[in-house]
C-alpha atoms as a PDB file:
ATOM      1  CA  MET A   1      22.789   8.872  17.712  1.00  0.00           C
ATOM      2  CA  SER A   2      22.590   8.495  21.690  1.00  0.00           C
ATOM      3  CA  ASP A   3      20.266   6.461  23.429  1.00  0.00           C
ATOM      4  CA  PRO A   4      18.310   8.851  24.939  1.00  0.00           C
ATOM      5  CA  LEU A   5      16.860   9.512  21.967  1.00  0.00           C
ATOM      6  CA  ASP A   6      13.231   7.145  21.314  1.00  0.00           C
ATOM      7  CA  PRO A   7      14.103   5.946  18.128  1.00  0.00           C
ATOM      8  CA  VAL A   8      10.087   5.341  18.106  1.00  0.00           C
ATOM      9  CA  ALA A   9       9.132   8.144  19.702  1.00  0.00           C
ATOM     10  CA  PRO A  10       5.192   8.746  20.544  1.00  0.00           C
ATOM     11  CA  ALA A  11       4.447  10.492  17.568  1.00  0.00           C
ATOM     12  CA  ALA A  12       5.516   7.452  15.531  1.00  0.00           C
ATOM     13  CA  ARG A  13       3.339   4.920  17.270  1.00  0.00           C
ATOM     14  CA  ARG A  14       0.392   5.692  15.899  1.00  0.00           C
ATOM     15  CA  ALA A  15      -1.250   7.190  12.873  1.00  0.00           C
ATOM     16  CA  PRO A  16      -0.413  11.598  12.859  1.00  0.00           C
ATOM     17  CA  SER A  17      -3.243  13.737  13.918  1.00  0.00           C
ATOM     18  CA  PRO A  18      -3.369  17.275  12.770  1.00  0.00           C
ATOM     19  CA  ALA A  19       0.060  18.929  13.696  1.00  0.00           C
ATOM     20  CA  ARG A  20      -0.338  21.729  16.348  1.00  0.00           C
ATOM     21  CA  LEU A  21       2.759  24.381  16.982  1.00  0.00           C
ATOM     22  CA  THR A  22       2.787  24.558  20.690  1.00  0.00           C
ATOM     23  CA  ARG A  23       6.640  23.471  21.138  1.00  0.00           C
ATOM     24  CA  VAL A  24       9.399  25.936  20.524  1.00  0.00           C
ATOM     25  CA  GLU A  25      11.427  22.825  18.003  1.00  0.00           C
ATOM     26  CA  ASP A  26       8.046  23.277  16.202  1.00  0.00           C
ATOM     27  CA  ALA A  27       9.742  26.291  13.904  1.00  0.00           C
ATOM     28  CA  TRP A  28      12.663  25.417  13.720  1.00  0.00           C
ATOM     29  CA  THR A  29      14.194  24.702  10.490  1.00  0.00           C
ATOM     30  CA  ASP A  30      15.052  20.977   9.798  1.00  0.00           C
ATOM     31  CA  ALA A  31      19.174  21.455  10.230  1.00  0.00           C
ATOM     32  CA  ARG A  32      18.548  23.110  13.287  1.00  0.00           C
ATOM     33  CA  LEU A  33      15.958  19.863  14.348  1.00  0.00           C
ATOM     34  CA  VAL A  34      18.755  17.343  12.970  1.00  0.00           C
ATOM     35  CA  GLU A  35      21.537  18.808  14.914  1.00  0.00           C
ATOM     36  CA  ALA A  36      19.351  18.677  18.194  1.00  0.00           C
ATOM     37  CA  CYS A  37      18.502  15.447  17.428  1.00  0.00           C
ATOM     38  CA  LEU A  38      22.290  14.366  17.282  1.00  0.00           C
ATOM     39  CA  ALA A  39      22.777  15.918  20.327  1.00  0.00           C
ATOM     40  CA  GLY A  40      20.461  13.668  21.898  1.00  0.00           C
ATOM     41  CA  GLN A  41      17.138  16.320  22.577  1.00  0.00           C
ATOM     42  CA  GLN A  42      14.295  14.058  22.855  1.00  0.00           C
ATOM     43  CA  ALA A  43      12.181  16.943  22.054  1.00  0.00           C
ATOM     44  CA  ALA A  44      13.686  17.803  18.680  1.00  0.00           C
ATOM     45  CA  TRP A  45      13.319  14.279  17.354  1.00  0.00           C
ATOM     46  CA  THR A  46       9.605  14.148  18.662  1.00  0.00           C
ATOM     47  CA  ALA A  47       9.458  17.620  17.009  1.00  0.00           C
ATOM     48  CA  LEU A  48      10.887  15.753  13.523  1.00  0.00           C
ATOM     49  CA  ILE A  49       9.084  13.064  13.259  1.00  0.00           C
ATOM     50  CA  GLU A  50       5.958  15.307  14.120  1.00  0.00           C
ATOM     51  CA  ARG A  51       6.668  17.046  10.992  1.00  0.00           C
ATOM     52  CA  TYR A  52       7.197  14.294   8.350  1.00  0.00           C
ATOM     53  CA  ALA A  53       4.408  12.091  10.203  1.00  0.00           C
ATOM     54  CA  ARG A  54       1.678  12.487   7.630  1.00  0.00           C
ATOM     55  CA  LEU A  55       4.376  11.995   4.434  1.00  0.00           C
ATOM     56  CA  ILE A  56       5.895   9.213   5.982  1.00  0.00           C
ATOM     57  CA  TYR A  57       2.092   7.812   6.840  1.00  0.00           C
ATOM     58  CA  ALA A  58       0.447   8.720   3.353  1.00  0.00           C
ATOM     59  CA  ILE A  59       2.295   6.459   1.291  1.00  0.00           C
ATOM     60  CA  PRO A  60       1.821   3.103   2.513  1.00  0.00           C
ATOM     61  CA  ARG A  61      -1.722   4.143   2.878  1.00  0.00           C
ATOM     62  CA  ARG A  62      -1.813   5.276  -0.900  1.00  0.00           C
ATOM     63  CA  TYR A  63      -0.504   2.220  -1.590  1.00  0.00           C
ATOM     64  CA  GLN A  64      -3.590   0.433  -0.012  1.00  0.00           C
ATOM     65  CA  ALA A  65      -2.121  -0.430   2.925  1.00  0.00           C
ATOM     66  CA  THR A  66      -4.472  -1.732   6.294  1.00  0.00           C
ATOM     67  CA  GLN A  67      -3.719   1.275   9.120  1.00  0.00           C
ATOM     68  CA  GLU A  68      -2.044  -1.666  11.245  1.00  0.00           C
ATOM     69  CA  ASP A  69       0.183  -2.082   8.159  1.00  0.00           C
ATOM     70  CA  ALA A  70       0.526   1.746   7.271  1.00  0.00           C
ATOM     71  CA  GLU A  71       1.337   2.029  10.855  1.00  0.00           C
ATOM     72  CA  ASP A  72       4.168  -0.607  11.261  1.00  0.00           C
ATOM     73  CA  ILE A  73       5.353   0.891   7.787  1.00  0.00           C
ATOM     74  CA  PHE A  74       5.620   4.084   9.905  1.00  0.00           C
ATOM     75  CA  GLN A  75       7.765   3.069  12.570  1.00  0.00           C
ATOM     76  CA  ALA A  76       9.854   0.844  10.583  1.00  0.00           C
ATOM     77  CA  VAL A  77      10.717   4.168   8.796  1.00  0.00           C
ATOM     78  CA  CYS A  78      11.233   6.248  11.756  1.00  0.00           C
ATOM     79  CA  LEU A  79      13.679   3.866  13.191  1.00  0.00           C
ATOM     80  CA  GLU A  80      15.603   3.428   9.781  1.00  0.00           C
ATOM     81  CA  LEU A  81      15.917   7.293  10.008  1.00  0.00           C
ATOM     82  CA  HIS A  82      17.279   7.105  13.224  1.00  0.00           C
ATOM     83  CA  HIS A  83      19.819   4.794  12.408  1.00  0.00           C
ATOM     84  CA  ALA A  84      20.346   7.189   9.483  1.00  0.00           C
ATOM     85  CA  LEU A  85      20.612  10.744  10.641  1.00  0.00           C
ATOM     86  CA  PRO A  86      24.175  10.893  11.616  1.00  0.00           C
ATOM     87  CA  ARG A  87      24.884  10.139   8.102  1.00  0.00           C
ATOM     88  CA  LEU A  88      22.746  12.130   6.663  1.00  0.00           C
ATOM     89  CA  ARG A  89      24.927  14.488   4.152  1.00  0.00           C
ATOM     90  CA  LYS A  90      22.563  16.945   3.230  1.00  0.00           C
ATOM     91  CA  VAL A  91      19.777  18.232   5.135  1.00  0.00           C
ATOM     92  CA  GLU A  92      17.607  19.704   2.420  1.00  0.00           C
ATOM     93  CA  SER A  93      17.302  16.094   1.063  1.00  0.00           C
ATOM     94  CA  LEU A  94      15.345  14.580   3.911  1.00  0.00           C
ATOM     95  CA  ARG A  95      12.437  14.999   2.604  1.00  0.00           C
ATOM     96  CA  SER A  96      13.264  13.207  -0.513  1.00  0.00           C
ATOM     97  CA  TRP A  97      15.109  10.540   1.429  1.00  0.00           C
ATOM     98  CA  LEU A  98      12.228   9.974   3.608  1.00  0.00           C
ATOM     99  CA  ILE A  99       9.895   9.673   0.463  1.00  0.00           C
ATOM    100  CA  THR A 100      12.575   7.193  -1.409  1.00  0.00           C
ATOM    101  CA  VAL A 101      12.572   4.965   2.143  1.00  0.00           C
ATOM    102  CA  SER A 102       8.951   4.804   2.701  1.00  0.00           C
ATOM    103  CA  SER A 103       8.353   3.801  -1.076  1.00  0.00           C
ATOM    104  CA  HIS A 104      10.665   1.072  -0.906  1.00  0.00           C
ATOM    105  CA  ALA A 105       8.777  -0.209   1.982  1.00  0.00           C
ATOM    106  CA  SER A 106       5.438   0.030   0.862  1.00  0.00           C
ATOM    107  CA  LEU A 107       6.460  -1.604  -2.261  1.00  0.00           C
ATOM    108  CA  ASP A 108       8.009  -4.188  -0.356  1.00  0.00           C
ATOM    109  CA  TRP A 109       4.856  -4.897   1.640  1.00  0.00           C
ATOM    110  CA  LYS A 110       2.713  -4.867  -1.446  1.00  0.00           C
ATOM    111  CA  GLN A 111       4.873  -7.577  -3.018  1.00  0.00           C
ATOM    112  CA  LYS A 112       5.043  -9.639  -0.032  1.00  0.00           C
ATOM    113  CA  ARG A 113       0.968  -9.012   0.194  1.00  0.00           C
ATOM    114  CA  THR A 114       1.061 -10.350  -3.219  1.00  0.00           C
ATOM    115  CA  ARG A 115       2.795 -13.557  -2.711  1.00  0.00           C
ATOM    116  CA  ARG A 116       0.856 -14.531   0.155  1.00  0.00           C
ATOM    117  CA  GLY A 117      -1.835 -14.575  -2.374  1.00  0.00           C
ATOM    118  CA  HIS A 118      -3.840 -11.681  -1.966  1.00  0.00           C
ATOM    119  CA  ALA A 119      -5.875 -10.092  -4.619  1.00  0.00           C
ATOM    120  CA  VAL A 120      -3.902  -7.442  -6.594  1.00  0.00           C
ATOM    121  CA  ASP A 121      -5.794  -4.665  -8.802  1.00  0.00           C
ATOM    122  CA  VAL A 122      -5.612  -5.199 -12.604  1.00  0.00           C
ATOM    123  CA  GLU A 123      -4.076  -2.099 -13.160  1.00  0.00           C
ATOM    124  CA  ASP A 124      -1.170  -2.981 -10.350  1.00  0.00           C
ATOM    125  CA  ALA A 125      -0.558  -6.048 -12.429  1.00  0.00           C
ATOM    126  CA  ASP A 126       0.447  -3.728 -15.421  1.00  0.00           C
ATOM    127  CA  PRO A 127       4.462  -2.570 -14.667  1.00  0.00           C
ATOM    128  CA  VAL A 128       3.681   0.693 -16.759  1.00  0.00           C
ATOM    129  CA  ALA A 129       0.473   1.233 -15.236  1.00  0.00           C
ATOM    130  CA  LEU A 130       2.076   0.682 -11.806  1.00  0.00           C
ATOM    131  CA  SER A 131       5.036   2.994 -12.669  1.00  0.00           C
ATOM    132  CA  THR A 132       2.840   5.812 -13.429  1.00  0.00           C
ATOM    133  CA  THR A 133       0.613   5.060 -10.613  1.00  0.00           C
ATOM    134  CA  ASP A 134       3.836   5.090  -8.532  1.00  0.00           C
ATOM    135  CA  ARG A 135       4.797   8.464  -9.593  1.00  0.00           C
ATOM    136  CA  ASP A 136       1.241  10.003  -9.643  1.00  0.00           C
ATOM    137  CA  VAL A 137       1.107   9.044  -5.587  1.00  0.00           C
ATOM    138  CA  LEU A 138       4.641  10.170  -4.818  1.00  0.00           C
ATOM    139  CA  GLU A 139       4.015  13.200  -6.505  1.00  0.00           C
ATOM    140  CA  GLU A 140       0.601  14.107  -4.786  1.00  0.00           C
ATOM    141  CA  VAL A 141       1.907  13.068  -1.547  1.00  0.00           C
ATOM    142  CA  GLU A 142       4.892  15.262  -1.581  1.00  0.00           C
ATOM    143  CA  ARG A 143       3.084  18.546  -2.965  1.00  0.00           C
ATOM    144  CA  ASP A 144       0.495  17.750   0.556  1.00  0.00           C
ATOM    145  CA  GLN A 145       4.260  18.179   2.411  1.00  0.00           C
ATOM    146  CA  LEU A 146       5.374  20.912   0.713  1.00  0.00           C
ATOM    147  CA  VAL A 147       2.090  23.296   1.540  1.00  0.00           C
ATOM    148  CA  ARG A 148       2.289  21.888   5.384  1.00  0.00           C
ATOM    149  CA  GLU A 149       5.997  23.077   5.311  1.00  0.00           C
ATOM    150  CA  ALA A 150       4.768  26.795   3.366  1.00  0.00           C
ATOM    151  CA  VAL A 151       2.311  26.883   6.073  1.00  0.00           C
ATOM    152  CA  ARG A 152       4.856  26.218   8.875  1.00  0.00           C
ATOM    153  CA  THR A 153       7.001  29.452   7.676  1.00  0.00           C
ATOM    154  CA  LEU A 154       3.338  31.875   7.833  1.00  0.00           C
ATOM    155  CA  ALA A 155       3.615  34.114  10.967  1.00  0.00           C
ATOM    156  CA  PRO A 156       2.048  32.386  13.774  1.00  0.00           C
ATOM    157  CA  ARG A 157      -1.598  33.839  13.364  1.00  0.00           C
ATOM    158  CA  CYS A 158      -1.811  33.139   9.982  1.00  0.00           C
ATOM    159  CA  ARG A 159      -0.367  29.765  10.532  1.00  0.00           C
ATOM    160  CA  GLU A 160      -2.929  28.812  13.227  1.00  0.00           C
ATOM    161  CA  LEU A 161      -6.054  30.201  11.276  1.00  0.00           C
ATOM    162  CA  VAL A 162      -4.848  28.346   8.239  1.00  0.00           C
ATOM    163  CA  ARG A 163      -4.928  25.114  10.491  1.00  0.00           C
ATOM    164  CA  ILE A 164      -8.100  25.346  11.995  1.00  0.00           C
ATOM    165  CA  LEU A 165      -9.605  26.496   8.429  1.00  0.00           C
ATOM    166  CA  PHE A 166      -8.229  23.309   5.998  1.00  0.00           C
ATOM    167  CA  PHE A 167      -6.648  21.000   8.694  1.00  0.00           C
ATOM    168  CA  GLU A 168      -8.985  20.828  11.457  1.00  0.00           C
ATOM    169  CA  GLN A 169     -11.009  18.024  11.546  1.00  0.00           C
ATOM    170  CA  PRO A 170     -13.814  17.966  11.754  1.00  0.00           C
ATOM    171  CA  PRO A 171     -14.284  21.918  10.473  1.00  0.00           C
ATOM    172  CA  MET A 172     -14.945  24.028  12.931  1.00  0.00           C
ATOM    173  CA  ALA A 173     -17.698  26.489  12.156  1.00  0.00           C
ATOM    174  CA  TYR A 174     -16.769  30.289  10.506  1.00  0.00           C
ATOM    175  CA  LYS A 175     -18.094  31.727  13.774  1.00  0.00           C
ATOM    176  CA  ASP A 176     -16.172  29.860  16.120  1.00  0.00           C
ATOM    177  CA  VAL A 177     -13.036  30.354  14.313  1.00  0.00           C
ATOM    178  CA  ALA A 178     -13.798  33.889  14.326  1.00  0.00           C
ATOM    179  CA  ARG A 179     -14.405  33.514  18.236  1.00  0.00           C
ATOM    180  CA  HIS A 180     -11.248  31.448  18.743  1.00  0.00           C
ATOM    181  CA  PHE A 181      -9.344  34.563  17.471  1.00  0.00           C
ATOM    182  CA  GLY A 182     -11.592  37.242  19.208  1.00  0.00           C
ATOM    183  CA  LEU A 183     -12.744  38.958  16.079  1.00  0.00           C
ATOM    184  CA  ALA A 184     -15.743  39.856  14.071  1.00  0.00           C
ATOM    185  CA  VAL A 185     -16.935  37.292  11.676  1.00  0.00           C
ATOM    186  CA  GLY A 186     -16.552  39.905   8.722  1.00  0.00           C
ATOM    187  CA  SER A 187     -12.880  40.972  10.184  1.00  0.00           C
ATOM    188  CA  LEU A 188     -12.286  37.255   9.800  1.00  0.00           C
ATOM    189  CA  GLY A 189     -12.675  37.409   6.091  1.00  0.00           C
ATOM    190  CA  PHE A 190      -9.909  39.977   5.779  1.00  0.00           C
ATOM    191  CA  ILE A 191      -7.762  38.333   7.697  1.00  0.00           C
ATOM    192  CA  ARG A 192      -7.883  34.945   5.774  1.00  0.00           C
ATOM    193  CA  GLY A 193      -7.353  36.647   2.755  1.00  0.00           C
ATOM    194  CA  ARG A 194      -4.071  38.203   3.661  1.00  0.00           C
ATOM    195  CA  CYS A 195      -2.769  35.427   4.846  1.00  0.00           C
ATOM    196  CA  LEU A 196      -4.142  33.258   1.787  1.00  0.00           C
ATOM    197  CA  LYS A 197      -2.227  35.221  -0.059  1.00  0.00           C
ATOM    198  CA  LYS A 198       1.097  35.089   2.267  1.00  0.00           C
ATOM    199  CA  LEU A 199       0.701  31.114   1.392  1.00  0.00           C
ATOM    200  CA  GLN A 200       0.571  31.377  -2.018  1.00  0.00           C
ATOM    201  CA  GLN A 201       3.534  33.446  -2.111  1.00  0.00           C
ATOM    202  CA  ALA A 202       5.206  30.973  -0.251  1.00  0.00           C
ATOM    203  CA  LEU A 203       4.140  28.294  -2.077  1.00  0.00           C
ATOM    204  CA  ARG A 204       5.245  29.829  -5.255  1.00  0.00           C
ATOM    205  CA  GLU A 205       8.886  30.366  -3.803  1.00  0.00           C
ATOM    206  CA  SER A 206       8.934  26.355  -2.943  1.00  0.00           C
ATOM    207  CA  GLY A 207       7.698  25.657  -6.223  1.00  0.00           C
ATOM    208  CA  VAL A 208       4.534  24.078  -6.322  1.00  0.00           C
ATOM    209  CA  SER A 209       2.761  24.349  -9.284  1.00  0.00           C
ATOM    210  CA  GLY A 210      -0.260  26.112  -9.461  1.00  0.00           C
ATOM    211  CA  ALA A 211      -0.025  28.325  -6.829  1.00  0.00           C
END
């Protein structure tokens, strides 16, 4: 990958915040983003990192890493992705690849922490329980990412509405959401229902159970 790409882009230097779709690149597919990254486009690299920021960062946090340690793991995964991107044969495997790399980095952190004498939960000391916990952690993190990817496929207004209603922190008051879209509060409820139906369909198509 060419030097103009910063392997630790601004998005990878801190814990991720709720994504705002403001760049053209944010609507691109992973394949197009990867192609642009390999062509040395920094904006594409930033968009790619921000798309998967919560997925990468959530895994060490679920393993009880401190915020500082989670950010170190986050940056290490981004750096590894930067080096591995030219060799990525199947772009559709990118999410799984990131989960695997983040999990390995998190488990490595946990083992080193244990060797330094830090206390470990009794459940974590049981290999069977640990295996179950690991699987549950990864399934929850991947489901969260699939939901975010489904939201990204919605039309701009629905995407923005879902983001504000369900991802904005702190939550925005309903009347303020209506004002944001220039709608009456009553009309917002109808549009919200339509958008949620479209999101449920997108989730079913992506294989999210219970959608």
